[in-house]
mmCIF file with all atom_site columns, C-alpha atoms in Angstrom:
data_model
loop_
_atom_site.group_PDB
_atom_site.id
_atom_site.type_symbol
_atom_site.label_atom_id
_atom_site.label_alt_id
_atom_site.label_comp_id
_atom_site.label_asym_id
_atom_site.label_entity_id
_atom_site.label_seq_id
_atom_site.pdbx_PDB_ins_code
_atom_site.Cartn_x
_atom_site.Cartn_y
_atom_site.Cartn_z
_atom_site.occupancy
_atom_site.B_iso_or_equiv
_atom_site.pdbx_formal_charge
_atom_site.auth_seq_id
_atom_site.auth_comp_id
_atom_site.auth_asym_id
_atom_site.auth_atom_id
_atom_site.pdbx_PDB_model_num
ATOM 1   C CA . ASP A 1 1   ? 106.533 88.119  101.705 1.00 57.00 ? 1   ASP A CA 1
ATOM 2   C CA . THR A 1 2   ? 105.605 91.393  100.021 1.00 62.00 ? 2   THR A CA 1
ATOM 3   C CA . GLU A 1 3   ? 107.746 93.741  102.057 1.00 91.00 ? 3   GLU A CA 1
ATOM 4   C CA . VAL A 1 4   ? 110.795 95.875  101.648 1.00 96.00 ? 4   VAL A CA 1
ATOM 5   C CA . THR A 1 5   ? 112.640 96.048  104.970 1.00 96.00 ? 5   THR A CA 1
ATOM 6   C CA . GLN A 1 6   ? 114.916 98.958  105.805 1.00 97.00 ? 6   GLN A CA 1
ATOM 7   C CA . THR A 1 7   ? 117.325 99.318  108.710 1.00 97.00 ? 7   THR A CA 1
ATOM 8   C CA . PRO A 1 8   ? 117.909 101.304 110.766 1.00 97.00 ? 8   PRO A CA 1
ATOM 9   C CA . LYS A 1 9   ? 114.625 103.179 111.135 1.00 95.00 ? 9   LYS A CA 1
ATOM 10  C CA . HIS A 1 10  ? 116.437 106.180 112.579 1.00 96.00 ? 10  HIS A CA 1
ATOM 11  C CA . LEU A 1 11  ? 120.070 107.219 112.309 1.00 96.00 ? 11  LEU A CA 1
ATOM 12  C CA . VAL A 1 12  ? 121.883 110.217 113.751 1.00 96.00 ? 12  VAL A CA 1
ATOM 13  C CA . MET A 1 13  ? 125.408 110.834 112.545 1.00 94.00 ? 13  MET A CA 1
ATOM 14  C CA . GLY A 1 14  ? 128.060 113.498 112.603 1.00 91.00 ? 14  GLY A CA 1
ATOM 15  C CA . MET A 1 15  ? 129.574 114.988 109.498 1.00 90.00 ? 15  MET A CA 1
ATOM 16  C CA . THR A 1 16  ? 132.750 112.921 109.883 1.00 90.00 ? 16  THR A CA 1
ATOM 17  C CA . ASN A 1 17  ? 131.040 109.589 110.517 1.00 91.00 ? 17  ASN A CA 1
ATOM 18  C CA . LYS A 1 18  ? 130.723 106.650 108.152 1.00 95.00 ? 18  LYS A CA 1
ATOM 19  C CA . LYS A 1 19  ? 127.459 104.749 108.331 1.00 96.00 ? 19  LYS A CA 1
ATOM 20  C CA . SER A 1 20  ? 125.320 102.547 106.104 1.00 97.00 ? 20  SER A CA 1
ATOM 21  C CA . LEU A 1 21  ? 121.643 102.120 105.386 1.00 98.00 ? 21  LEU A CA 1
ATOM 22  C CA . LYS A 1 22  ? 120.409 98.651  104.518 1.00 98.00 ? 22  LYS A CA 1
ATOM 23  C CA . CYS A 1 23  ? 117.489 97.411  102.462 1.00 98.00 ? 23  CYS A CA 1
ATOM 24  C CA . GLU A 1 24  ? 116.236 93.878  101.886 1.00 98.00 ? 24  GLU A CA 1
ATOM 25  C CA . GLN A 1 25  ? 113.471 92.318  99.804  1.00 97.00 ? 25  GLN A CA 1
ATOM 26  C CA . HIS A 1 26  ? 112.514 88.706  99.246  1.00 92.00 ? 26  HIS A CA 1
ATOM 27  C CA . MET A 1 27  ? 109.979 89.136  96.455  1.00 93.00 ? 27  MET A CA 1
ATOM 28  C CA . GLY A 1 28  ? 112.372 88.043  93.727  1.00 92.00 ? 28  GLY A CA 1
ATOM 29  C CA . HIS A 1 29  ? 112.436 91.589  92.347  1.00 92.00 ? 29  HIS A CA 1
ATOM 30  C CA . ARG A 1 30  ? 115.370 92.348  90.053  1.00 91.00 ? 30  ARG A CA 1
ATOM 31  C CA . ALA A 1 31  ? 115.425 96.133  90.361  1.00 92.00 ? 31  ALA A CA 1
ATOM 32  C CA . MET A 1 32  ? 116.098 98.110  93.515  1.00 94.00 ? 32  MET A CA 1
ATOM 33  C CA . TYR A 1 33  ? 116.041 101.843 94.141  1.00 95.00 ? 33  TYR A CA 1
ATOM 34  C CA . TRP A 1 34  ? 117.146 104.516 96.574  1.00 97.00 ? 34  TRP A CA 1
ATOM 35  C CA . TYR A 1 35  ? 115.002 107.630 96.927  1.00 97.00 ? 35  TYR A CA 1
ATOM 36  C CA . LYS A 1 36  ? 115.504 110.671 99.146  1.00 97.00 ? 36  LYS A CA 1
ATOM 37  C CA . GLN A 1 37  ? 112.485 112.448 100.631 1.00 95.00 ? 37  GLN A CA 1
ATOM 38  C CA . LYS A 1 38  ? 112.651 115.767 102.445 1.00 95.00 ? 38  LYS A CA 1
ATOM 39  C CA . ALA A 1 39  ? 109.752 116.840 104.669 1.00 89.00 ? 39  ALA A CA 1
ATOM 40  C CA . LYS A 1 40  ? 106.590 117.765 102.743 1.00 84.00 ? 40  LYS A CA 1
ATOM 41  C CA . LYS A 1 41  ? 108.332 116.988 99.426  1.00 90.00 ? 41  LYS A CA 1
ATOM 42  C CA . PRO A 1 42  ? 108.019 114.133 96.930  1.00 92.00 ? 42  PRO A CA 1
ATOM 43  C CA . PRO A 1 43  ? 110.577 111.346 96.820  1.00 94.00 ? 43  PRO A CA 1
ATOM 44  C CA . GLU A 1 44  ? 113.520 112.061 94.534  1.00 95.00 ? 44  GLU A CA 1
ATOM 45  C CA . LEU A 1 45  ? 115.299 109.244 92.762  1.00 94.00 ? 45  LEU A CA 1
ATOM 46  C CA . MET A 1 46  ? 118.964 108.736 93.666  1.00 96.00 ? 46  MET A CA 1
ATOM 47  C CA . PHE A 1 47  ? 120.023 105.355 92.271  1.00 95.00 ? 47  PHE A CA 1
ATOM 48  C CA . VAL A 1 48  ? 118.600 102.382 90.400  1.00 93.00 ? 48  VAL A CA 1
ATOM 49  C CA . TYR A 1 49  ? 120.081 98.908  90.355  1.00 94.00 ? 49  TYR A CA 1
ATOM 50  C CA . SER A 1 50  ? 118.870 96.518  87.704  1.00 91.00 ? 50  SER A CA 1
ATOM 51  C CA . TYR A 1 51  ? 120.000 92.894  87.900  1.00 90.00 ? 51  TYR A CA 1
ATOM 52  C CA . GLU A 1 52  ? 122.565 93.930  90.528  1.00 93.00 ? 52  GLU A CA 1
ATOM 53  C CA . LYS A 1 53  ? 124.168 96.519  88.249  1.00 93.00 ? 53  LYS A CA 1
ATOM 54  C CA . LEU A 1 54  ? 123.947 100.253 88.740  1.00 93.00 ? 54  LEU A CA 1
ATOM 55  C CA . SER A 1 55  ? 121.782 101.508 85.897  1.00 90.00 ? 55  SER A CA 1
ATOM 56  C CA . ILE A 1 56  ? 120.850 105.029 86.999  1.00 88.00 ? 56  ILE A CA 1
ATOM 57  C CA . ASN A 1 57  ? 122.741 107.544 89.132  1.00 91.00 ? 57  ASN A CA 1
ATOM 58  C CA . GLU A 1 58  ? 120.841 110.806 89.281  1.00 91.00 ? 58  GLU A CA 1
ATOM 59  C CA . SER A 1 59  ? 123.990 112.918 89.724  1.00 92.00 ? 59  SER A CA 1
ATOM 60  C CA . VAL A 1 60  ? 124.159 112.089 93.408  1.00 96.00 ? 60  VAL A CA 1
ATOM 61  C CA . PRO A 1 61  ? 127.220 113.424 95.316  1.00 96.00 ? 61  PRO A CA 1
ATOM 62  C CA . SER A 1 62  ? 129.951 110.855 95.921  1.00 95.00 ? 62  SER A CA 1
ATOM 63  C CA . ARG A 1 63  ? 129.429 111.047 99.686  1.00 96.00 ? 63  ARG A CA 1
ATOM 64  C CA . PHE A 1 64  ? 126.541 108.654 98.960  1.00 97.00 ? 64  PHE A CA 1
ATOM 65  C CA . SER A 1 65  ? 127.794 105.289 97.715  1.00 97.00 ? 65  SER A CA 1
ATOM 66  C CA . PRO A 1 66  ? 125.334 102.543 96.785  1.00 98.00 ? 66  PRO A CA 1
ATOM 67  C CA . GLU A 1 67  ? 126.112 98.858  96.810  1.00 97.00 ? 67  GLU A CA 1
ATOM 68  C CA . CYS A 1 68  ? 124.094 95.865  95.688  1.00 96.00 ? 68  CYS A CA 1
ATOM 69  C CA . PRO A 1 69  ? 125.736 92.714  97.129  1.00 95.00 ? 69  PRO A CA 1
ATOM 70  C CA . ASN A 1 70  ? 123.039 90.449  95.684  1.00 93.00 ? 70  ASN A CA 1
ATOM 71  C CA . SER A 1 71  ? 119.574 90.601  94.189  1.00 90.00 ? 71  SER A CA 1
ATOM 72  C CA . SER A 1 72  ? 117.893 90.828  97.613  1.00 96.00 ? 72  SER A CA 1
ATOM 73  C CA . LEU A 1 73  ? 120.102 93.422  99.286  1.00 97.00 ? 73  LEU A CA 1
ATOM 74  C CA . LEU A 1 74  ? 120.826 97.076  98.697  1.00 98.00 ? 74  LEU A CA 1
ATOM 75  C CA . ASN A 1 75  ? 123.076 99.248  100.818 1.00 98.00 ? 75  ASN A CA 1
ATOM 76  C CA . LEU A 1 76  ? 123.697 102.971 100.885 1.00 98.00 ? 76  LEU A CA 1
ATOM 77  C CA . HIS A 1 77  ? 127.063 103.915 102.371 1.00 98.00 ? 77  HIS A CA 1
ATOM 78  C CA . LEU A 1 78  ? 127.263 107.382 103.874 1.00 97.00 ? 78  LEU A CA 1
ATOM 79  C CA . HIS A 1 79  ? 130.427 109.381 104.479 1.00 95.00 ? 79  HIS A CA 1
ATOM 80  C CA . ALA A 1 80  ? 131.153 113.031 105.179 1.00 94.00 ? 80  ALA A CA 1
ATOM 81  C CA . LEU A 1 81  ? 127.520 114.023 104.917 1.00 94.00 ? 81  LEU A CA 1
ATOM 82  C CA . GLN A 1 82  ? 126.213 117.544 105.353 1.00 95.00 ? 82  GLN A CA 1
ATOM 83  C CA . PRO A 1 83  ? 123.298 118.686 107.544 1.00 95.00 ? 83  PRO A CA 1
ATOM 84  C CA . GLU A 1 84  ? 121.249 119.302 104.393 1.00 96.00 ? 84  GLU A CA 1
ATOM 85  C CA . ASP A 1 85  ? 121.449 115.566 103.680 1.00 97.00 ? 85  ASP A CA 1
ATOM 86  C CA . SER A 1 86  ? 119.095 114.990 106.611 1.00 97.00 ? 86  SER A CA 1
ATOM 87  C CA . ALA A 1 87  ? 116.025 113.329 105.114 1.00 97.00 ? 87  ALA A CA 1
ATOM 88  C CA . LEU A 1 88  ? 113.987 110.145 104.885 1.00 96.00 ? 88  LEU A CA 1
ATOM 89  C CA . TYR A 1 89  ? 115.788 107.635 102.664 1.00 98.00 ? 89  TYR A CA 1
ATOM 90  C CA . LEU A 1 90  ? 113.446 105.241 100.939 1.00 97.00 ? 90  LEU A CA 1
ATOM 91  C CA . CYS A 1 91  ? 114.323 101.945 99.379  1.00 97.00 ? 91  CYS A CA 1
ATOM 92  C CA . ALA A 1 92  ? 112.049 100.374 96.778  1.00 95.00 ? 92  ALA A CA 1
ATOM 93  C CA . SER A 1 93  ? 112.049 97.339  94.546  1.00 94.00 ? 93  SER A CA 1
ATOM 94  C CA . SER A 1 94  ? 110.259 96.252  91.399  1.00 92.00 ? 94  SER A CA 1
ATOM 95  C CA . GLN A 1 95  ? 110.070 93.165  89.260  1.00 88.00 ? 95  GLN A CA 1
ATOM 96  C CA . GLY A 1 96  ? 111.893 94.919  86.427  1.00 79.00 ? 96  GLY A CA 1
ATOM 97  C CA . ALA A 1 97  ? 113.207 98.380  85.602  1.00 70.00 ? 97  ALA A CA 1
ATOM 98  C CA . GLY A 1 98  ? 112.842 100.776 82.730  1.00 62.00 ? 98  GLY A CA 1
ATOM 99  C CA . GLU A 1 99  ? 110.390 98.772  80.675  1.00 58.00 ? 99  GLU A CA 1
ATOM 100 C CA . THR A 1 100 ? 107.015 100.247 79.845  1.00 51.00 ? 100 THR A CA 1
ATOM 101 C CA . THR A 1 101 ? 105.272 97.147  81.128  1.00 52.00 ? 101 THR A CA 1
ATOM 102 C CA . GLY A 1 102 ? 103.581 96.034  84.275  1.00 51.00 ? 102 GLY A CA 1
ATOM 103 C CA . ALA A 1 103 ? 106.972 95.010  85.603  1.00 56.00 ? 103 ALA A CA 1
ATOM 104 C CA . ASN A 1 104 ? 107.816 98.397  87.039  1.00 82.00 ? 104 ASN A CA 1
ATOM 105 C CA . VAL A 1 105 ? 105.428 98.778  89.955  1.00 88.00 ? 105 VAL A CA 1
ATOM 106 C CA . LEU A 1 106 ? 107.551 99.894  92.887  1.00 91.00 ? 106 LEU A CA 1
ATOM 107 C CA . THR A 1 107 ? 107.094 98.565  96.398  1.00 93.00 ? 107 THR A CA 1
ATOM 108 C CA . PHE A 1 108 ? 108.514 100.931 99.010  1.00 95.00 ? 108 PHE A CA 1
ATOM 109 C CA . GLY A 1 109 ? 110.032 100.324 102.394 1.00 95.00 ? 109 GLY A CA 1
ATOM 110 C CA . ALA A 1 110 ? 109.177 102.408 105.457 1.00 94.00 ? 110 ALA A CA 1
ATOM 111 C CA . GLY A 1 111 ? 112.379 104.395 105.146 1.00 95.00 ? 111 GLY A CA 1
ATOM 112 C CA . SER A 1 112 ? 115.396 105.292 107.248 1.00 97.00 ? 112 SER A CA 1
ATOM 113 C CA . ARG A 1 113 ? 115.188 108.732 108.810 1.00 96.00 ? 113 ARG A CA 1
ATOM 114 C CA . LEU A 1 114 ? 118.665 110.259 108.771 1.00 97.00 ? 114 LEU A CA 1
ATOM 115 C CA . THR A 1 115 ? 119.751 113.246 110.828 1.00 97.00 ? 115 THR A CA 1
ATOM 116 C CA . VAL A 1 116 ? 123.184 114.732 110.166 1.00 96.00 ? 116 VAL A CA 1
ATOM 117 C CA . LEU A 1 117 ? 124.533 116.937 112.951 1.00 94.00 ? 117 LEU A CA 1
ATOM 118 C CA . ALA N 2 1   ? 112.014 112.326 81.347  1.00 72.00 ? 1   ALA N CA 1
ATOM 119 C CA . GLN N 2 2   ? 108.387 112.917 82.120  1.00 78.00 ? 2   GLN N CA 1
ATOM 120 C CA . SER N 2 3   ? 107.344 115.475 84.720  1.00 86.00 ? 3   SER N CA 1
ATOM 121 C CA . VAL N 2 4   ? 104.157 115.535 86.769  1.00 92.00 ? 4   VAL N CA 1
ATOM 122 C CA . SER N 2 5   ? 102.155 118.433 88.123  1.00 94.00 ? 5   SER N CA 1
ATOM 123 C CA . GLN N 2 6   ? 99.537  118.181 90.830  1.00 95.00 ? 6   GLN N CA 1
ATOM 124 C CA . HIS N 2 7   ? 97.035  120.972 90.950  1.00 87.00 ? 7   HIS N CA 1
ATOM 125 C CA . ASN N 2 8   ? 96.280  121.140 94.638  1.00 88.00 ? 8   ASN N CA 1
ATOM 126 C CA . HIS N 2 9   ? 98.791  121.634 97.429  1.00 92.00 ? 9   HIS N CA 1
ATOM 127 C CA . HIS N 2 10  ? 96.433  121.174 100.368 1.00 96.00 ? 10  HIS N CA 1
ATOM 128 C CA . VAL N 2 11  ? 92.815  120.039 100.362 1.00 97.00 ? 11  VAL N CA 1
ATOM 129 C CA . ILE N 2 12  ? 90.615  120.155 103.463 1.00 97.00 ? 12  ILE N CA 1
ATOM 130 C CA . LEU N 2 13  ? 87.358  118.227 103.456 1.00 97.00 ? 13  LEU N CA 1
ATOM 131 C CA . SER N 2 14  ? 84.677  117.029 105.793 1.00 97.00 ? 14  SER N CA 1
ATOM 132 C CA . GLU N 2 15  ? 83.867  113.345 106.120 1.00 97.00 ? 15  GLU N CA 1
ATOM 133 C CA . ALA N 2 16  ? 81.498  112.057 103.425 1.00 97.00 ? 16  ALA N CA 1
ATOM 134 C CA . ALA N 2 17  ? 82.548  114.799 101.002 1.00 98.00 ? 17  ALA N CA 1
ATOM 135 C CA . SER N 2 18  ? 83.776  113.839 97.541  1.00 98.00 ? 18  SER N CA 1
ATOM 136 C CA . LEU N 2 19  ? 87.438  114.153 96.655  1.00 97.00 ? 19  LEU N CA 1
ATOM 137 C CA . GLU N 2 20  ? 89.088  114.875 93.323  1.00 97.00 ? 20  GLU N CA 1
ATOM 138 C CA . LEU N 2 21  ? 92.819  115.475 92.960  1.00 97.00 ? 21  LEU N CA 1
ATOM 139 C CA . GLY N 2 22  ? 94.242  116.688 89.678  1.00 96.00 ? 22  GLY N CA 1
ATOM 140 C CA . CYS N 2 23  ? 97.352  115.324 87.988  1.00 96.00 ? 23  CYS N CA 1
ATOM 141 C CA . ASN N 2 24  ? 98.892  116.134 84.625  1.00 95.00 ? 24  ASN N CA 1
ATOM 142 C CA . TYR N 2 25  ? 101.962 114.661 83.001  1.00 92.00 ? 25  TYR N CA 1
ATOM 143 C CA . SER N 2 26  ? 104.165 116.425 80.531  1.00 87.00 ? 26  SER N CA 1
ATOM 144 C CA . TYR N 2 27  ? 103.983 114.617 77.205  1.00 74.00 ? 27  TYR N CA 1
ATOM 145 C CA . GLY N 2 28  ? 102.480 111.733 75.311  1.00 68.00 ? 28  GLY N CA 1
ATOM 146 C CA . GLY N 2 29  ? 103.785 108.373 74.287  1.00 72.00 ? 29  GLY N CA 1
ATOM 147 C CA . THR N 2 30  ? 103.623 105.211 76.336  1.00 75.00 ? 30  THR N CA 1
ATOM 148 C CA . VAL N 2 31  ? 103.446 105.992 80.007  1.00 80.00 ? 31  VAL N CA 1
ATOM 149 C CA . ASN N 2 32  ? 102.609 104.170 83.174  1.00 88.00 ? 32  ASN N CA 1
ATOM 150 C CA . LEU N 2 33  ? 100.682 106.268 85.682  1.00 92.00 ? 33  LEU N CA 1
ATOM 151 C CA . PHE N 2 34  ? 100.305 105.775 89.402  1.00 95.00 ? 34  PHE N CA 1
ATOM 152 C CA . TRP N 2 35  ? 98.806  107.237 92.503  1.00 97.00 ? 35  TRP N CA 1
ATOM 153 C CA . TYR N 2 36  ? 100.639 106.562 95.758  1.00 96.00 ? 36  TYR N CA 1
ATOM 154 C CA . VAL N 2 37  ? 99.466  107.460 99.245  1.00 96.00 ? 37  VAL N CA 1
ATOM 155 C CA . GLN N 2 38  ? 101.579 108.166 102.335 1.00 94.00 ? 38  GLN N CA 1
ATOM 156 C CA . TYR N 2 39  ? 99.605  108.034 105.594 1.00 93.00 ? 39  TYR N CA 1
ATOM 157 C CA . PRO N 2 40  ? 101.136 109.914 108.531 1.00 90.00 ? 40  PRO N CA 1
ATOM 158 C CA . GLY N 2 41  ? 104.200 108.033 109.720 1.00 85.00 ? 41  GLY N CA 1
ATOM 159 C CA . GLN N 2 42  ? 103.743 105.233 107.214 1.00 88.00 ? 42  GLN N CA 1
ATOM 160 C CA . HIS N 2 43  ? 105.434 104.154 104.007 1.00 88.00 ? 43  HIS N CA 1
ATOM 161 C CA . LEU N 2 44  ? 104.334 104.938 100.480 1.00 93.00 ? 44  LEU N CA 1
ATOM 162 C CA . GLN N 2 45  ? 101.589 102.604 99.305  1.00 94.00 ? 45  GLN N CA 1
ATOM 163 C CA . LEU N 2 46  ? 100.263 102.075 95.815  1.00 94.00 ? 46  LEU N CA 1
ATOM 164 C CA . LEU N 2 47  ? 96.620  103.197 95.463  1.00 97.00 ? 47  LEU N CA 1
ATOM 165 C CA . LEU N 2 48  ? 96.185  102.364 91.802  1.00 96.00 ? 48  LEU N CA 1
ATOM 166 C CA . LYS N 2 49  ? 97.959  102.207 88.473  1.00 94.00 ? 49  LYS N CA 1
ATOM 167 C CA . TYR N 2 50  ? 97.251  102.610 84.783  1.00 93.00 ? 50  TYR N CA 1
ATOM 168 C CA . PHE N 2 51  ? 99.226  100.894 82.040  1.00 88.00 ? 51  PHE N CA 1
ATOM 169 C CA . SER N 2 52  ? 96.717  100.396 79.226  1.00 87.00 ? 52  SER N CA 1
ATOM 170 C CA . GLY N 2 53  ? 93.126  99.397  78.529  1.00 90.00 ? 53  GLY N CA 1
ATOM 171 C CA . ASP N 2 54  ? 90.115  100.783 80.382  1.00 94.00 ? 54  ASP N CA 1
ATOM 172 C CA . PRO N 2 55  ? 90.928  104.417 81.214  1.00 94.00 ? 55  PRO N CA 1
ATOM 173 C CA . LEU N 2 56  ? 88.856  104.232 84.392  1.00 97.00 ? 56  LEU N CA 1
ATOM 174 C CA . VAL N 2 57  ? 90.973  102.461 86.967  1.00 96.00 ? 57  VAL N CA 1
ATOM 175 C CA . LYS N 2 58  ? 89.770  101.258 90.334  1.00 97.00 ? 58  LYS N CA 1
ATOM 176 C CA . GLY N 2 59  ? 92.170  100.987 93.244  1.00 96.00 ? 59  GLY N CA 1
ATOM 177 C CA . ILE N 2 60  ? 92.161  100.152 96.906  1.00 95.00 ? 60  ILE N CA 1
ATOM 178 C CA . LYS N 2 61  ? 90.077  101.829 99.630  1.00 95.00 ? 61  LYS N CA 1
ATOM 179 C CA . GLY N 2 62  ? 87.386  103.008 97.183  1.00 96.00 ? 62  GLY N CA 1
ATOM 180 C CA . PHE N 2 63  ? 89.658  105.221 95.067  1.00 97.00 ? 63  PHE N CA 1
ATOM 181 C CA . GLU N 2 64  ? 89.475  105.438 91.298  1.00 98.00 ? 64  GLU N CA 1
ATOM 182 C CA . ALA N 2 65  ? 91.290  107.434 88.644  1.00 98.00 ? 65  ALA N CA 1
ATOM 183 C CA . GLU N 2 66  ? 90.527  108.379 85.073  1.00 96.00 ? 66  GLU N CA 1
ATOM 184 C CA . PHE N 2 67  ? 93.165  108.548 82.365  1.00 94.00 ? 67  PHE N CA 1
ATOM 185 C CA . ILE N 2 68  ? 92.345  111.150 79.700  1.00 94.00 ? 68  ILE N CA 1
ATOM 186 C CA . LYS N 2 69  ? 94.987  110.898 77.015  1.00 91.00 ? 69  LYS N CA 1
ATOM 187 C CA . SER N 2 70  ? 93.967  114.076 75.169  1.00 91.00 ? 70  SER N CA 1
ATOM 188 C CA . LYS N 2 71  ? 94.405  116.097 78.361  1.00 92.00 ? 71  LYS N CA 1
ATOM 189 C CA . PHE N 2 72  ? 97.532  114.280 79.632  1.00 93.00 ? 72  PHE N CA 1
ATOM 190 C CA . SER N 2 73  ? 95.618  113.866 82.872  1.00 94.00 ? 73  SER N CA 1
ATOM 191 C CA . PHE N 2 74  ? 95.162  111.155 85.489  1.00 96.00 ? 74  PHE N CA 1
ATOM 192 C CA . ASN N 2 75  ? 92.850  112.545 88.162  1.00 97.00 ? 75  ASN N CA 1
ATOM 193 C CA . LEU N 2 76  ? 92.111  110.698 91.395  1.00 98.00 ? 76  LEU N CA 1
ATOM 194 C CA . ARG N 2 77  ? 88.612  110.507 92.848  1.00 98.00 ? 77  ARG N CA 1
ATOM 195 C CA . LYS N 2 78  ? 86.783  109.139 95.836  1.00 98.00 ? 78  LYS N CA 1
ATOM 196 C CA . PRO N 2 79  ? 83.011  109.654 96.200  1.00 97.00 ? 79  PRO N CA 1
ATOM 197 C CA . SER N 2 80  ? 82.926  109.799 99.997  1.00 97.00 ? 80  SER N CA 1
ATOM 198 C CA . VAL N 2 81  ? 86.030  110.335 102.122 1.00 97.00 ? 81  VAL N CA 1
ATOM 199 C CA . GLN N 2 82  ? 86.656  109.153 105.650 1.00 97.00 ? 82  GLN N CA 1
ATOM 200 C CA . TRP N 2 83  ? 88.820  110.606 108.399 1.00 96.00 ? 83  TRP N CA 1
ATOM 201 C CA . SER N 2 84  ? 91.289  107.773 107.739 1.00 96.00 ? 84  SER N CA 1
ATOM 202 C CA . ASP N 2 85  ? 91.920  109.154 104.226 1.00 97.00 ? 85  ASP N CA 1
ATOM 203 C CA . THR N 2 86  ? 93.974  111.959 105.758 1.00 97.00 ? 86  THR N CA 1
ATOM 204 C CA . ALA N 2 87  ? 97.323  111.543 104.032 1.00 96.00 ? 87  ALA N CA 1
ATOM 205 C CA . GLU N 2 88  ? 99.735  112.823 101.407 1.00 96.00 ? 88  GLU N CA 1
ATOM 206 C CA . TYR N 2 89  ? 98.817  111.773 97.871  1.00 97.00 ? 89  TYR N CA 1
ATOM 207 C CA . PHE N 2 90  ? 101.387 111.576 95.092  1.00 97.00 ? 90  PHE N CA 1
ATOM 208 C CA . CYS N 2 91  ? 100.769 111.180 91.396  1.00 97.00 ? 91  CYS N CA 1
ATOM 209 C CA . ALA N 2 92  ? 103.656 109.536 89.553  1.00 94.00 ? 92  ALA N CA 1
ATOM 210 C CA . VAL N 2 93  ? 104.623 108.674 85.999  1.00 91.00 ? 93  VAL N CA 1
ATOM 211 C CA . ASN N 2 94  ? 107.070 106.043 84.868  1.00 86.00 ? 94  ASN N CA 1
ATOM 212 C CA . ASP N 2 95  ? 108.892 106.208 81.558  1.00 77.00 ? 95  ASP N CA 1
ATOM 213 C CA . TYR N 2 96  ? 112.462 105.108 82.301  1.00 76.00 ? 96  TYR N CA 1
ATOM 214 C CA . LYS N 2 97  ? 112.186 106.166 85.945  1.00 82.00 ? 97  LYS N CA 1
ATOM 215 C CA . LEU N 2 98  ? 109.378 106.858 88.387  1.00 87.00 ? 98  LEU N CA 1
ATOM 216 C CA . SER N 2 99  ? 108.885 110.606 88.810  1.00 89.00 ? 99  SER N CA 1
ATOM 217 C CA . PHE N 2 100 ? 106.557 112.009 91.445  1.00 93.00 ? 100 PHE N CA 1
ATOM 218 C CA . GLY N 2 101 ? 104.435 115.119 91.513  1.00 95.00 ? 101 GLY N CA 1
ATOM 219 C CA . ALA N 2 102 ? 104.810 117.569 94.390  1.00 95.00 ? 102 ALA N CA 1
ATOM 220 C CA . GLY N 2 103 ? 102.051 115.857 96.351  1.00 96.00 ? 103 GLY N CA 1
ATOM 221 C CA . THR N 2 104 ? 98.709  116.940 97.762  1.00 96.00 ? 104 THR N CA 1
ATOM 222 C CA . THR N 2 105 ? 98.054  116.974 101.485 1.00 96.00 ? 105 THR N CA 1
ATOM 223 C CA . VAL N 2 106 ? 94.494  115.846 102.159 1.00 97.00 ? 106 VAL N CA 1
ATOM 224 C CA . THR N 2 107 ? 93.007  116.606 105.573 1.00 97.00 ? 107 THR N CA 1
ATOM 225 C CA . VAL N 2 108 ? 89.625  115.085 106.355 1.00 97.00 ? 108 VAL N CA 1
ATOM 226 C CA . ARG N 2 109 ? 87.804  116.615 109.285 1.00 96.00 ? 109 ARG N CA 1
ATOM 227 C CA . ALA N 2 110 ? 85.512  114.363 111.332 1.00 89.00 ? 110 ALA N CA 1
#
């Protein structure tokens, strides 16, 4: 199994809603990532989890709250989002994180397309 | 952290034409370099990567890239493109995190 699975594929939410995005991988990877991608733009790193611990937070607003329940799962909890948060949210995983070795090849999921009304 | 610049915003080609996309990263030291492709409506896929060794790297779907350390460059090439190569191409560099260039939209006309 060489896939990163993200659910839901599409999500529409109001600014007062609370929702979550989910990501799962069964490749035995020990690092997992959340990226945000706006239309016609490159992915931007939000969070990195390494061995189930948050290792990088790229100054993301607190209305985005990541959670890594175990080494295979990564969640992104959403609350009080703004319309400008509408984007494609990509999850990725890699064997390791931060090392300058072959361990940090990222495998990406198909993304969750979020629309905030 | 490293930054990446891609020279071309949008490239339009005819089938069978050759493709070269430019990529430069910001500074030396040990870096891992990647090209990812995003086909319309699909997820990011790894085309090829460079960590060390032979600076000419071959990837999937007939793509190759050349690492030139003195120029901080990692340009992507394909000798003969097909309509199915229409996609967004991202160069990326990994020091402590994976940073992407702005991307190049490649449109191949049949």
